């Protein structure tokens, strides 16, 4: 990154093929692959950016939350480079990174903002009053939205990675033909485990009758329930505390229906920013941006168990 906003290179090695045969991420393989790939990826990133190590002012690395083996590899490589190149190193919260991905798309975007971060392990509504400060307003009581999509995809026989496959199948279905309940908890909390069970029972009841069209309709219904539940709370938060900027980010923000409906729900009440698909799912540029704006030097005023510190 050049400063906190301009991406010079953003190299991604996807592990999808590595994990596919296991139907999900295998933590041990993920960590090992990080170790094997990182040195080459770093060379590639520097080459594409046209930058020498001596040009660098600051290194940023994800310090959590995430798979501990992968985090350890990243932190080890980061600390090694910082020592070898005699550069400062900052540890960045992964969830902050998702919010900062939005800043890469809009150079003029500044807090205060309301954020909905939806990833594989988190569904969090946060207010960000200023750079480096996050306050959790609502979160999930059980599964995260991404996790729910991945599990539903598995039930529908779509394999791994589930979220994008369910998104594709839902485009050919009609949610009204197989309606599923929309989770609704009081306040700003989410819950997706009941919806998951509803899908399981519906599939069991349909049995042999669950053909391709029924599965597509169920994918559409499941997606609609998750998306409407997420946006209902975003809507409530925005009504309760009006703010000029809203960010929807994280892997699930790549979802087609969520992108369309978020724009309709926020409408002209605030400026909505959703990063482009390649910046919604995990990437290094967002971590560098968050590192530039504070990284470990700032703290979130929340309970550490919520994951935002
Ligand atoms: O942020 P992310 O890339 O990694 C984590 O930090 O977890 O999010 C990954 C999650 C996965 O659960 C994946 O299924 C979901 O994002 N996802 C999607 C879509 N693309 C990725 N879910 C629904 N629709 C999509 N198009
Ligand atoms: Zn993520």
XYZ file of C-alpha atoms and ligand atoms in Angstrom:
336
model
C 0.000 0.000 0.000
C 0.988 3.581 -0.603
C -0.488 5.263 2.475
C -3.762 3.888 3.751
C -5.771 4.123 0.547
C -3.798 3.247 -2.579
C -3.209 -0.437 -3.363
C 0.105 -1.070 -5.149
C -0.353 -4.853 -5.307
C -2.723 -7.341 -3.707
C -1.614 -10.917 -4.342
C -3.878 -13.790 -3.324
C -3.201 -17.507 -3.349
C -6.508 -19.354 -2.936
C -6.469 -22.605 -0.937
C -9.824 -23.712 -2.329
C -8.341 -26.569 -4.361
C -6.274 -27.761 -1.414
C -9.296 -28.130 0.873
C -11.954 -29.130 -1.652
C -11.627 -32.899 -1.269
C -12.165 -32.543 2.506
C -15.346 -30.471 2.118
C -13.997 -27.647 4.307
C -10.836 -25.983 5.624
C -8.348 -28.376 7.261
C -6.468 -26.147 9.744
C -3.228 -28.159 9.672
C -3.027 -28.114 5.867
C -3.955 -24.424 5.797
C -1.085 -23.487 8.131
C 1.431 -25.624 6.257
C 0.405 -24.113 2.937
C 0.784 -20.599 4.378
C 4.339 -21.484 5.358
C 5.160 -22.861 1.913
C 3.519 -20.078 -0.109
C 4.267 -16.913 1.844
C 7.895 -16.319 0.772
C 7.044 -16.519 -2.936
C 3.869 -14.427 -2.498
C 5.879 -11.727 -0.757
C 8.399 -11.630 -3.623
C 5.528 -11.411 -6.096
C 3.794 -8.622 -4.153
C 6.986 -6.534 -4.029
C 7.684 -7.152 -7.712
C 4.163 -6.198 -8.809
C 4.259 -3.079 -6.653
C 7.682 -2.151 -8.009
C 8.939 -1.713 -4.461
C 12.190 -2.676 -2.691
C 12.241 -3.692 0.982
C 14.188 -0.480 1.645
C 11.180 1.576 0.430
C 8.948 0.118 3.152
C 8.047 2.158 6.249
C 5.771 -0.244 8.108
C 4.845 -3.938 8.048
C 1.370 -5.096 9.088
C 0.287 -8.630 9.908
C -3.039 -10.141 11.003
C -2.917 -11.054 14.667
C -6.445 -12.457 14.977
C -9.128 -13.632 15.153
C -8.508 -16.624 12.884
C -7.018 -20.122 12.673
C -4.176 -20.133 15.151
C -1.723 -22.093 12.965
C -2.136 -19.662 10.069
C -1.871 -16.653 12.374
C 1.341 -18.036 13.860
C 2.909 -18.496 10.430
C 1.956 -14.939 9.446
C 3.186 -13.440 12.707
C 6.438 -15.430 12.449
C 7.115 -14.320 8.875
C 6.165 -10.726 9.775
C 8.486 -10.674 12.782
C 11.285 -12.240 10.715
C 10.993 -9.633 7.964
C 10.755 -6.786 10.463
C 14.024 -7.933 12.010
C 15.797 -8.626 8.711
C 14.726 -5.321 7.156
C 14.876 -3.318 10.420
C 11.294 -2.068 9.978
C 8.489 -1.584 12.505
C 5.774 -4.255 12.625
C 2.164 -3.779 13.672
C -0.428 -6.447 14.502
C -3.856 -5.892 12.950
C -7.266 -7.180 13.956
C -8.732 -9.158 11.058
C -12.233 -7.696 11.505
C -10.915 -4.147 11.412
C -9.299 -5.154 8.138
C -12.695 -5.957 6.621
C -13.941 -2.445 7.442
C -10.774 -0.865 6.061
C -11.350 -2.743 2.786
C -14.175 -0.257 2.220
C -11.722 2.670 2.574
C -9.719 1.263 -0.337
C -12.704 1.741 -2.618
C -13.604 5.246 -1.479
C -10.638 7.516 -0.750
C -13.018 10.070 0.812
C -14.662 7.579 3.190
C -14.088 8.558 6.823
C -15.591 7.548 10.167
C -17.966 7.923 11.941
C -19.617 4.955 10.297
C -21.884 1.995 10.936
C -20.419 -1.348 9.855
C -21.882 -4.769 9.208
C -19.057 -7.307 9.081
C -20.181 -10.691 7.814
C -17.527 -13.367 7.423
C -17.062 -17.083 8.025
C -16.927 -16.689 11.800
C -18.495 -13.273 12.496
C -21.749 -11.422 11.959
C -21.163 -8.162 13.783
C -22.806 -4.755 13.753
C -20.274 -2.162 14.856
C -20.070 1.560 15.198
C -16.752 3.136 14.301
C -16.650 6.659 15.775
C -13.077 7.330 14.600
C -10.060 5.536 13.140
C -8.954 2.644 15.325
C -12.092 2.615 17.509
C -14.811 0.023 17.178
C -17.823 -0.667 19.400
C -19.843 -3.838 18.917
C -23.591 -3.082 18.793
C -24.824 -6.569 17.923
C -23.527 -9.996 17.050
C -24.655 -13.549 16.476
C -25.689 -15.774 19.345
C -24.684 -18.922 17.465
C -23.565 -19.388 13.847
C -22.124 -16.589 11.747
C -23.828 -15.830 8.410
C -20.937 -17.312 6.391
C -20.904 -20.436 8.516
C -24.678 -20.781 8.033
C -24.274 -20.461 4.245
C -21.482 -23.036 4.251
C -23.514 -25.524 6.304
C -26.663 -25.016 4.213
C -24.610 -25.539 1.049
C -23.318 -28.815 2.445
C -26.882 -29.960 3.253
C -27.874 -29.120 -0.324
C -24.967 -31.187 -1.632
C -23.064 -28.194 -3.022
C -19.657 -28.991 -1.528
C -16.930 -26.510 -0.639
C -16.688 -23.526 -0.815
C -20.356 -23.341 0.099
C -21.247 -19.618 0.178
C -20.490 -18.819 -3.480
C -22.073 -22.125 -4.654
C -25.275 -21.397 -2.726
C -25.298 -17.872 -4.171
C -25.131 -19.308 -7.719
C -27.837 -21.919 -7.094
C -30.140 -19.381 -5.431
C -30.127 -17.322 -8.642
C -32.069 -20.157 -10.343
C -34.571 -20.646 -7.487
C -37.699 -18.969 -6.167
C -37.776 -18.394 -2.400
C -41.593 -18.200 -2.358
C -41.953 -21.852 -3.380
C -40.081 -23.143 -0.287
C -40.400 -20.387 2.324
C -38.194 -20.708 5.409
C -38.585 -18.719 8.652
C -36.691 -15.457 9.064
C -34.772 -15.482 12.354
C -35.809 -12.612 14.579
C -34.310 -11.912 17.984
C -35.015 -8.802 20.033
C -32.432 -6.006 19.814
C -29.494 -6.177 17.443
C -28.587 -9.835 17.877
C -28.530 -12.470 15.140
C -29.193 -16.198 15.283
C -28.966 -18.609 12.371
C -28.984 -22.050 13.969
C -32.810 -22.324 13.989
C -32.941 -21.510 10.288
C -30.330 -24.196 9.638
C -32.485 -26.736 11.494
C -35.559 -25.633 9.502
C -33.677 -26.378 6.279
C -32.574 -29.765 7.598
C -36.161 -30.756 8.479
C -37.537 -29.478 5.171
C -34.988 -31.553 3.262
C -35.806 -34.580 5.397
C -39.558 -34.113 4.808
C -39.075 -33.711 1.072
C -36.899 -36.825 0.903
C -36.762 -38.158 -2.663
C -38.896 -35.242 -3.865
C -36.005 -32.826 -3.295
C -34.935 -32.480 -6.940
C -32.796 -29.785 -8.559
C -35.586 -27.183 -8.648
C -36.572 -27.756 -5.003
C -32.944 -27.404 -3.966
C -32.588 -24.160 -5.917
C -35.805 -22.849 -4.311
C -34.491 -23.818 -0.871
C -31.143 -22.120 -1.562
C -33.047 -18.955 -2.527
C -35.240 -19.168 0.586
C -32.281 -19.763 2.905
C -30.362 -16.888 1.348
C -33.395 -14.601 1.649
C -33.875 -15.401 5.347
C -30.207 -14.778 6.179
C -30.020 -11.572 4.151
C -33.303 -10.116 5.430
C -32.349 -10.929 9.011
C -28.968 -9.192 8.628
C -30.527 -6.157 6.997
C -33.390 -5.881 9.473
C -30.830 -5.261 12.219
C -28.755 -2.934 10.071
C -31.953 -1.001 9.410
C -32.760 -0.828 13.139
C -29.235 0.312 14.024
C -29.348 3.034 11.394
C -32.740 4.238 12.609
C -31.610 4.252 16.219
C -28.319 6.039 15.513
C -28.414 7.830 12.168
C -24.971 8.151 10.591
C -23.782 9.373 7.197
C -21.685 6.331 6.219
C -22.557 2.628 6.221
C -20.100 -0.161 5.342
C -21.081 -3.769 4.606
C -17.972 -5.953 4.334
C -16.487 -9.435 4.876
C -16.740 -12.555 2.707
C -20.546 -12.737 2.832
C -20.722 -9.177 1.470
C -19.854 -10.825 -1.873
C -23.388 -12.296 -1.869
C -25.506 -11.118 -4.786
C -28.786 -10.697 -2.889
C -27.133 -9.017 0.105
C -25.500 -6.448 -2.184
C -28.762 -5.640 -3.948
C -30.940 -5.544 -0.835
C -28.419 -3.576 1.265
C -28.559 -0.784 -1.323
C -32.374 -0.792 -1.143
C -32.510 -0.861 2.672
C -29.959 1.909 3.226
C -31.359 3.873 0.259
C -30.819 7.613 0.679
C -30.508 7.514 4.474
C -26.706 7.142 4.308
C -23.884 6.557 1.847
C -23.429 2.763 1.532
C -20.018 1.306 0.666
C -19.517 -2.367 -0.151
C -16.016 -3.324 -1.303
C -15.722 -5.044 -4.699
C -15.813 -8.860 -4.472
C -12.026 -9.354 -4.351
C -11.773 -6.982 -1.375
C -14.759 -8.524 0.472
C -13.118 -11.915 0.918
C -9.857 -12.128 2.854
C -6.929 -10.225 1.378
C -3.686 -8.522 2.412
C -4.441 -4.980 1.194
C -7.139 -4.495 3.830
C -4.708 -5.536 6.582
C -2.099 -3.062 5.332
C -4.736 -0.305 5.283
C -5.854 -1.067 8.842
C -2.183 -1.188 9.894
C -1.594 2.251 8.392
C -4.467 3.690 10.458
C -3.374 2.337 13.789
C -3.014 -1.427 13.981
C -1.976 -2.527 17.428
C -1.482 1.003 18.717
C -5.177 1.636 19.066
C -7.721 -0.365 20.974
C -11.369 -1.244 20.598
C -13.499 -0.352 23.582
C -15.143 -3.747 23.799
C -15.073 -6.944 25.737
C -12.049 -8.934 24.415
C -14.240 -12.014 23.918
C -16.083 -10.188 21.117
C -13.028 -10.439 18.880
C -12.552 -6.763 18.014
C -9.425 -6.171 20.126
O -14.107 -12.935 5.258
P -13.963 -14.262 4.626
O -13.349 -14.318 3.255
O -13.141 -15.226 5.550
C -13.290 -15.188 6.934
O -12.749 -14.258 7.554
O -14.029 -16.063 7.446
O -15.432 -14.919 4.603
C -15.621 -16.229 4.173
C -17.091 -16.547 4.199
C -17.377 -18.028 3.930
O -18.272 -18.513 4.902
C -17.986 -18.003 2.537
O -18.906 -19.068 2.321
C -18.696 -16.663 2.537
O -17.785 -15.808 3.179
N -18.979 -16.203 1.166
C -20.232 -16.059 0.659
C -20.072 -15.643 -0.690
N -18.737 -15.541 -0.951
C -18.088 -15.893 0.193
N -21.441 -16.260 1.220
C -22.525 -16.028 0.459
N -22.467 -15.637 -0.835
C -21.278 -15.428 -1.447
N -21.227 -15.038 -2.722
Zn -12.344 -12.484 6.797
